[in-house]
Amino acid sequence: MCLTEIYSRVRVGKNLSDRFPIRNGLKQGDVLPPLLFNFVLEWAIRRVQVHQDGLKLNGTHQLLAYADDVNVLGGSIRAVNENAEALVVAAKEIGLEVNADKTKYMVMSRDQNAGRTHSMRTDNSSFERVDEFKYLGTILTNQNSIQEEIKSRLKSGNACYHSVQNLLSSSLLSKNLKIKIYRTIILPVVLYGCETWSLTLREERRLKVFENRVLRRIFGPKRDEVTGEWRKLHNEERNNLYSSPNILRVIKSRRMRWAGLVARMGEERVVYRVLVGKPEGRRPLGRPRRRWEDIIRMDLRKVGCGCVDWMELAQDRDRWRALVSAVMNLRVP
């Protein structure tokens, strides 16, 4: 490889400076750094995958990476530790360094005490064990529960709601404009990642309570025709004023749209393999937890397509699009 020195000039008005050498590397925010970083990280990840010792899903070992967020999956702490060591070594060879302070590990098991006696160490650094962590904006827990994620989404939604609370209370703005503010600023914050949610009745109730509070702020109180006093709007009155689909119907439609997209993916896509993959081992006694796919079937049953293979049905884009619209129009109590 032949390395040449790079020179540049600076233009100030109509004057051009003399040539000067550039001895610094690429700056953050430039076009080339993310591209070059992806090349380098891809090489390091492939070095880790050579070990072929990790969590298998339909015969494929999984290692998830998005930009500099790398998630190593394994069937045991030993497998994860070995893959983490391989990643640290491969990264060092090309000048990258894994930050041990920002690296966490989590054990997902039905046994609450699983892995308590083990620890993860690599390159003379120990990793902190956590019961939950945030990956790509979504909170993952060791019990695979969605409750903490819903709490986080509602907390962010409340912060966003309070930041525009004066606008929603202003008499200078029309009701339609306030609804647009809610649907374009607040609602996307609450519904980030809702396509993968498997909600229970308790969580659905919390989401409805949040939306009702925002809508009451938008529509304001109502003067009683008999007493002449101002009172809060009843739920039925508020629903009549709010013509857009409520928050639960939006979640159902987005979940259905995402399900159709995943069902049409090829077998080489990780998301499709996660959908059709079957976990190993025996499930515990008792009623099984409601799965994401179970909710898709429940929504299809409500629109009269419960006896059809939904993945085969999703191959027809036009028909599936009609089903998404039908689910959007379902009456949610």
Short mmCIF file of C-alpha atoms in Angstrom, two decimals:
data_model
loop_
_atom_site.label_atom_id
_atom_site.label_comp_id
_atom_site.label_asym_id
_atom_site.label_seq_id
_atom_site.Cartn_x
_atom_site.Cartn_y
_atom_site.Cartn_z
CA MET A 1 0.00 0.00 0.00
CA CYS A 2 1.36 3.41 -0.94
CA LEU A 3 0.55 6.25 1.46
CA THR A 4 0.66 9.82 0.18
CA GLU A 5 0.49 13.05 2.13
CA ILE A 6 -2.74 15.03 1.69
CA TYR A 7 -2.69 18.78 1.16
CA SER A 8 -5.50 21.31 1.31
CA ARG A 9 -6.23 25.02 0.94
CA VAL A 10 -8.65 27.45 2.58
CA ARG A 11 -10.63 30.01 0.63
CA VAL A 12 -11.50 33.29 2.40
CA GLY A 13 -13.60 35.45 0.14
CA LYS A 14 -11.75 35.58 -3.18
CA ASN A 15 -8.35 34.78 -1.67
CA LEU A 16 -6.93 31.25 -1.59
CA SER A 17 -4.33 30.29 0.99
CA ASP A 18 -1.13 28.39 0.35
CA ARG A 19 -1.13 24.61 0.39
CA PHE A 20 -0.68 22.99 3.80
CA PRO A 21 -0.49 19.31 4.79
CA ILE A 22 -3.34 17.58 6.66
CA ARG A 23 -1.91 15.47 9.45
CA ASN A 24 -5.12 14.84 11.45
CA GLY A 25 -7.58 11.99 10.90
CA LEU A 26 -11.22 12.15 9.89
CA LYS A 27 -13.52 14.27 12.00
CA GLN A 28 -16.75 13.14 13.62
CA GLY A 29 -19.70 14.02 11.43
CA ASP A 30 -17.72 13.59 8.22
CA VAL A 31 -19.01 11.31 5.46
CA LEU A 32 -16.18 8.76 5.50
CA PRO A 33 -15.88 7.83 9.23
CA PRO A 34 -19.11 5.75 9.50
CA LEU A 35 -18.34 3.96 6.24
CA LEU A 36 -14.79 3.09 7.24
CA PHE A 37 -15.91 2.13 10.75
CA ASN A 38 -18.46 -0.31 9.32
CA PHE A 39 -15.74 -1.98 7.24
CA VAL A 40 -13.48 -2.35 10.27
CA LEU A 41 -16.21 -3.56 12.63
CA GLU A 42 -17.46 -6.07 10.06
CA TRP A 43 -14.00 -7.61 9.93
CA ALA A 44 -13.87 -7.89 13.73
CA ILE A 45 -17.35 -9.44 13.89
CA ARG A 46 -16.48 -12.05 11.31
CA ARG A 47 -13.46 -12.98 13.40
CA VAL A 48 -15.81 -13.63 16.32
CA GLN A 49 -18.20 -15.69 14.21
CA VAL A 50 -15.38 -18.01 13.22
CA HIS A 51 -15.60 -19.53 16.70
CA GLN A 52 -19.17 -20.68 15.93
CA ASP A 53 -19.94 -20.90 19.64
CA GLY A 54 -23.00 -18.89 20.55
CA LEU A 55 -26.77 -18.93 20.62
CA LYS A 56 -28.14 -20.96 17.72
CA LEU A 57 -31.40 -20.05 16.02
CA ASN A 58 -32.46 -22.38 13.20
CA GLY A 59 -28.86 -23.53 12.88
CA THR A 60 -27.33 -20.05 12.71
CA HIS A 61 -25.19 -18.40 15.38
CA GLN A 62 -26.37 -14.93 16.26
CA LEU A 63 -24.37 -11.76 16.88
CA LEU A 64 -26.28 -8.50 16.51
CA ALA A 65 -24.52 -5.26 15.61
CA TYR A 66 -25.87 -1.81 14.79
CA ALA A 67 -23.19 0.85 14.34
CA ASP A 68 -21.03 0.52 17.49
CA ASP A 69 -23.73 -1.29 19.55
CA VAL A 70 -22.78 -4.97 19.48
CA ASN A 71 -24.91 -7.62 21.18
CA VAL A 72 -23.30 -11.04 21.68
CA LEU A 73 -25.79 -13.84 22.28
CA GLY A 74 -24.90 -17.18 23.81
CA GLY A 75 -26.45 -20.21 25.39
CA SER A 76 -24.14 -19.93 28.42
CA ILE A 77 -21.95 -17.40 30.20
CA ARG A 78 -18.88 -19.32 29.03
CA ALA A 79 -19.88 -18.96 25.37
CA VAL A 80 -20.58 -15.25 25.73
CA ASN A 81 -17.31 -14.70 27.59
CA GLU A 82 -15.28 -16.48 24.92
CA ASN A 83 -16.95 -14.52 22.12
CA ALA A 84 -16.42 -11.27 24.02
CA GLU A 85 -12.72 -12.08 24.40
CA ALA A 86 -12.49 -12.84 20.68
CA LEU A 87 -14.15 -9.50 19.90
CA VAL A 88 -11.72 -7.60 22.14
CA VAL A 89 -8.71 -9.28 20.53
CA ALA A 90 -9.99 -8.71 16.99
CA ALA A 91 -10.78 -5.08 17.75
CA LYS A 92 -7.29 -4.46 19.15
CA GLU A 93 -5.67 -5.80 16.01
CA ILE A 94 -7.28 -3.03 13.96
CA GLY A 95 -6.96 -0.22 16.49
CA LEU A 96 -10.40 -0.35 18.13
CA GLU A 97 -10.97 -0.65 21.87
CA VAL A 98 -13.96 -2.11 23.72
CA ASN A 99 -15.04 0.13 26.59
CA ALA A 100 -15.37 -2.16 29.62
CA ASP A 101 -17.26 0.47 31.64
CA LYS A 102 -20.03 0.64 29.01
CA THR A 103 -20.16 -3.11 28.45
CA LYS A 104 -22.80 -5.01 30.45
CA TYR A 105 -24.05 -8.57 30.44
CA MET A 106 -27.42 -10.02 31.34
CA VAL A 107 -28.56 -13.58 32.04
CA MET A 108 -32.06 -14.48 30.84
CA SER A 109 -33.37 -17.54 32.65
CA ARG A 110 -36.47 -18.77 34.46
CA ASP A 111 -34.18 -19.40 37.42
CA GLN A 112 -33.66 -16.10 39.25
CA ASN A 113 -30.33 -17.28 40.67
CA ALA A 114 -28.90 -18.53 37.37
CA GLY A 115 -25.36 -17.35 36.79
CA ARG A 116 -25.05 -15.56 40.15
CA THR A 117 -21.83 -17.37 40.97
CA HIS A 118 -20.25 -16.62 37.60
CA SER A 119 -18.64 -13.45 36.32
CA MET A 120 -17.40 -12.19 32.99
CA ARG A 121 -13.82 -11.00 32.62
CA THR A 122 -11.79 -10.26 29.54
CA ASP A 123 -8.47 -8.49 28.99
CA ASN A 124 -8.08 -7.90 32.76
CA SER A 125 -11.45 -6.11 32.85
CA SER A 126 -14.67 -7.28 34.48
CA PHE A 127 -18.14 -6.60 33.09
CA GLU A 128 -21.07 -5.51 35.23
CA ARG A 129 -24.08 -7.80 35.44
CA VAL A 130 -27.47 -6.09 35.08
CA ASP A 131 -31.10 -7.16 35.19
CA GLU A 132 -32.04 -4.85 32.33
CA PHE A 133 -30.36 -2.70 29.73
CA LYS A 134 -31.30 -0.48 26.81
CA TYR A 135 -30.43 -1.63 23.31
CA LEU A 136 -31.31 0.60 20.34
CA GLY A 137 -33.71 2.61 22.49
CA THR A 138 -35.63 -0.40 23.84
CA ILE A 139 -35.36 -1.75 27.39
CA LEU A 140 -34.66 -5.49 27.59
CA THR A 141 -35.10 -7.34 30.90
CA ASN A 142 -33.85 -10.69 32.15
CA GLN A 143 -37.46 -11.91 32.41
CA ASN A 144 -38.32 -10.79 28.87
CA SER A 145 -41.04 -8.50 30.25
CA ILE A 146 -42.52 -5.55 28.39
CA GLN A 147 -43.61 -3.68 31.53
CA GLU A 148 -40.37 -1.72 31.97
CA GLU A 149 -40.40 -0.72 28.32
CA ILE A 150 -43.98 0.59 28.62
CA LYS A 151 -43.01 2.55 31.75
CA SER A 152 -40.07 4.07 29.91
CA ARG A 153 -42.18 4.98 26.88
CA LEU A 154 -44.86 6.61 29.05
CA LYS A 155 -42.21 8.51 31.00
CA SER A 156 -40.76 9.89 27.77
CA GLY A 157 -44.27 10.65 26.52
CA ASN A 158 -45.08 12.56 29.70
CA ALA A 159 -41.91 14.62 29.35
CA CYS A 160 -42.83 15.43 25.76
CA TYR A 161 -46.42 16.24 26.80
CA HIS A 162 -45.29 18.69 29.50
CA SER A 163 -42.96 20.42 27.03
CA VAL A 164 -45.93 21.32 24.77
CA GLN A 165 -48.55 21.59 27.51
CA ASN A 166 -48.94 25.35 27.04
CA LEU A 167 -49.65 24.87 23.34
CA LEU A 168 -52.31 22.26 24.04
CA SER A 169 -54.00 24.63 26.53
CA SER A 170 -53.76 27.74 24.35
CA SER A 171 -57.00 29.27 23.11
CA LEU A 172 -55.15 30.69 20.10
CA LEU A 173 -54.76 27.26 18.48
CA SER A 174 -57.59 25.25 16.97
CA LYS A 175 -58.50 21.78 18.21
CA ASN A 176 -57.38 20.22 14.91
CA LEU A 177 -53.95 21.82 15.21
CA LYS A 178 -53.59 20.59 18.79
CA ILE A 179 -54.48 17.05 17.68
CA LYS A 180 -51.82 17.27 14.97
CA ILE A 181 -49.28 18.32 17.62
CA TYR A 182 -50.25 15.29 19.70
CA ARG A 183 -50.07 12.85 16.80
CA THR A 184 -46.80 14.17 15.32
CA ILE A 185 -44.82 15.07 18.47
CA ILE A 186 -46.11 13.09 21.46
CA LEU A 187 -47.55 9.89 20.00
CA PRO A 188 -44.41 8.79 18.08
CA VAL A 189 -42.38 9.06 21.30
CA VAL A 190 -44.79 6.78 23.17
CA LEU A 191 -45.18 4.25 20.35
CA TYR A 192 -41.50 3.79 19.50
CA GLY A 193 -41.06 0.07 18.80
CA CYS A 194 -44.75 -0.72 19.42
CA GLU A 195 -44.75 -3.12 16.45
CA THR A 196 -43.09 -5.74 18.67
CA TRP A 197 -45.18 -5.24 21.80
CA SER A 198 -47.22 -8.05 23.30
CA LEU A 199 -49.53 -6.09 25.58
CA THR A 200 -51.63 -7.28 28.49
CA LEU A 201 -54.91 -5.66 29.57
CA ARG A 202 -53.08 -3.82 32.35
CA GLU A 203 -50.63 -2.21 29.94
CA GLU A 204 -53.37 -1.35 27.46
CA ARG A 205 -55.21 0.41 30.28
CA ARG A 206 -52.12 2.47 31.15
CA LEU A 207 -51.74 3.58 27.54
CA LYS A 208 -55.41 4.58 27.35
CA VAL A 209 -55.13 6.57 30.58
CA PHE A 210 -52.19 8.49 29.14
CA GLU A 211 -54.04 9.33 25.92
CA ASN A 212 -57.20 10.33 27.80
CA ARG A 213 -55.21 12.80 29.89
CA VAL A 214 -53.71 14.42 26.79
CA LEU A 215 -57.05 14.60 25.00
CA ARG A 216 -58.76 16.16 28.01
CA ARG A 217 -56.10 18.86 27.93
CA ILE A 218 -56.74 19.41 24.20
CA PHE A 219 -60.54 19.56 24.31
CA GLY A 220 -60.73 21.27 27.69
CA PRO A 221 -63.70 21.23 30.09
CA LYS A 222 -67.36 21.43 29.11
CA ARG A 223 -70.06 23.63 30.59
CA ASP A 224 -72.95 21.64 32.04
CA GLU A 225 -76.24 22.66 30.42
CA VAL A 226 -78.21 22.21 33.65
CA THR A 227 -75.97 23.60 36.38
CA GLY A 228 -73.88 25.90 34.20
CA GLU A 229 -70.69 24.67 35.88
CA TRP A 230 -67.58 23.51 34.08
CA ARG A 231 -66.78 19.79 34.25
CA LYS A 232 -64.40 17.28 32.70
CA LEU A 233 -65.45 15.51 29.53
CA HIS A 234 -66.78 11.99 29.90
CA ASN A 235 -65.01 9.26 27.96
CA GLU A 236 -67.87 8.87 25.49
CA GLU A 237 -67.98 12.62 24.84
CA ARG A 238 -64.25 12.70 24.33
CA ASN A 239 -64.35 9.75 21.91
CA ASN A 240 -67.00 11.51 19.84
CA LEU A 241 -64.80 14.59 19.54
CA TYR A 242 -61.62 12.65 18.70
CA SER A 243 -62.20 11.27 15.21
CA SER A 244 -58.70 9.75 14.78
CA PRO A 245 -57.98 6.13 15.77
CA ASN A 246 -57.12 5.81 19.45
CA ILE A 247 -53.72 4.68 20.67
CA LEU A 248 -54.61 0.98 20.92
CA ARG A 249 -55.95 0.86 17.36
CA VAL A 250 -52.78 2.51 16.11
CA ILE A 251 -50.69 -0.12 17.91
CA LYS A 252 -52.75 -2.96 16.43
CA SER A 253 -52.47 -1.62 12.89
CA ARG A 254 -48.71 -1.04 13.16
CA ARG A 255 -48.22 -4.51 14.61
CA MET A 256 -50.20 -6.06 11.77
CA ARG A 257 -48.29 -4.07 9.15
CA TRP A 258 -44.96 -5.18 10.64
CA ALA A 259 -46.15 -8.81 10.80
CA GLY A 260 -46.93 -8.78 7.09
CA LEU A 261 -43.53 -7.28 6.30
CA VAL A 262 -41.68 -9.92 8.34
CA ALA A 263 -43.74 -12.77 6.85
CA ARG A 264 -42.67 -11.68 3.35
CA MET A 265 -38.97 -11.59 4.23
CA GLY A 266 -36.63 -14.29 3.04
CA GLU A 267 -35.09 -16.99 5.20
CA GLU A 268 -31.72 -15.20 5.11
CA ARG A 269 -33.12 -12.34 7.21
CA VAL A 270 -32.57 -12.58 10.97
CA VAL A 271 -36.00 -11.15 11.78
CA TYR A 272 -37.73 -13.89 9.79
CA ARG A 273 -35.66 -16.59 11.49
CA VAL A 274 -36.63 -15.18 14.88
CA LEU A 275 -40.31 -15.35 13.90
CA VAL A 276 -40.28 -18.96 12.68
CA GLY A 277 -37.64 -20.21 15.12
CA LYS A 278 -38.56 -22.56 17.94
CA PRO A 279 -36.74 -22.27 21.29
CA GLU A 280 -35.12 -25.37 22.67
CA GLY A 281 -36.07 -27.04 25.93
CA ARG A 282 -39.35 -27.58 27.75
CA ARG A 283 -41.64 -24.79 28.86
CA PRO A 284 -42.57 -24.54 32.56
CA LEU A 285 -45.84 -25.75 34.02
CA GLY A 286 -48.84 -23.46 34.04
CA ARG A 287 -50.49 -21.18 31.56
CA PRO A 288 -47.99 -19.96 28.93
CA ARG A 289 -47.41 -16.26 28.47
CA ARG A 290 -49.26 -14.68 25.56
CA ARG A 291 -46.92 -14.39 22.62
CA TRP A 292 -46.69 -11.70 19.96
CA GLU A 293 -47.89 -14.16 17.31
CA ASP A 294 -50.90 -15.06 19.48
CA ILE A 295 -52.02 -11.42 19.45
CA ILE A 296 -51.72 -11.31 15.65
CA ARG A 297 -54.01 -14.33 15.43
CA MET A 298 -56.47 -12.77 17.91
CA ASP A 299 -56.71 -9.60 15.82
CA LEU A 300 -57.22 -11.63 12.65
CA ARG A 301 -59.93 -13.67 14.38
CA LYS A 302 -61.81 -10.46 15.14
CA VAL A 303 -61.91 -9.55 11.44
CA GLY A 304 -62.98 -13.04 10.35
CA CYS A 305 -59.64 -14.57 9.31
CA GLY A 306 -58.79 -16.65 12.35
CA CYS A 307 -58.79 -20.03 10.59
CA VAL A 308 -56.30 -19.08 7.87
CA ASP A 309 -52.51 -19.40 7.99
CA TRP A 310 -51.65 -15.75 8.52
CA MET A 311 -48.11 -16.01 7.15
CA GLU A 312 -49.43 -17.42 3.88
CA LEU A 313 -52.17 -14.79 3.87
CA ALA A 314 -49.58 -12.01 4.29
CA GLN A 315 -47.98 -12.89 0.95
CA ASP A 316 -50.90 -11.15 -0.76
CA ARG A 317 -50.03 -7.49 -0.19
CA ASP A 318 -53.40 -6.07 -1.25
CA ARG A 319 -55.42 -8.42 0.93
CA TRP A 320 -53.12 -7.92 3.89
CA ARG A 321 -53.35 -4.16 3.48
CA ALA A 322 -57.15 -4.47 3.66
CA LEU A 323 -56.83 -6.53 6.85
CA VAL A 324 -54.58 -3.85 8.40
CA SER A 325 -57.29 -1.27 7.67
CA ALA A 326 -59.94 -3.58 9.14
CA VAL A 327 -57.91 -4.01 12.33
CA MET A 328 -57.44 -0.22 12.51
CA ASN A 329 -61.23 0.19 12.50
CA LEU A 330 -61.86 -2.39 15.21
CA ARG A 331 -63.77 -1.03 18.16
CA VAL A 332 -61.47 -1.04 21.19
CA PRO A 333 -63.28 -0.70 24.54
#
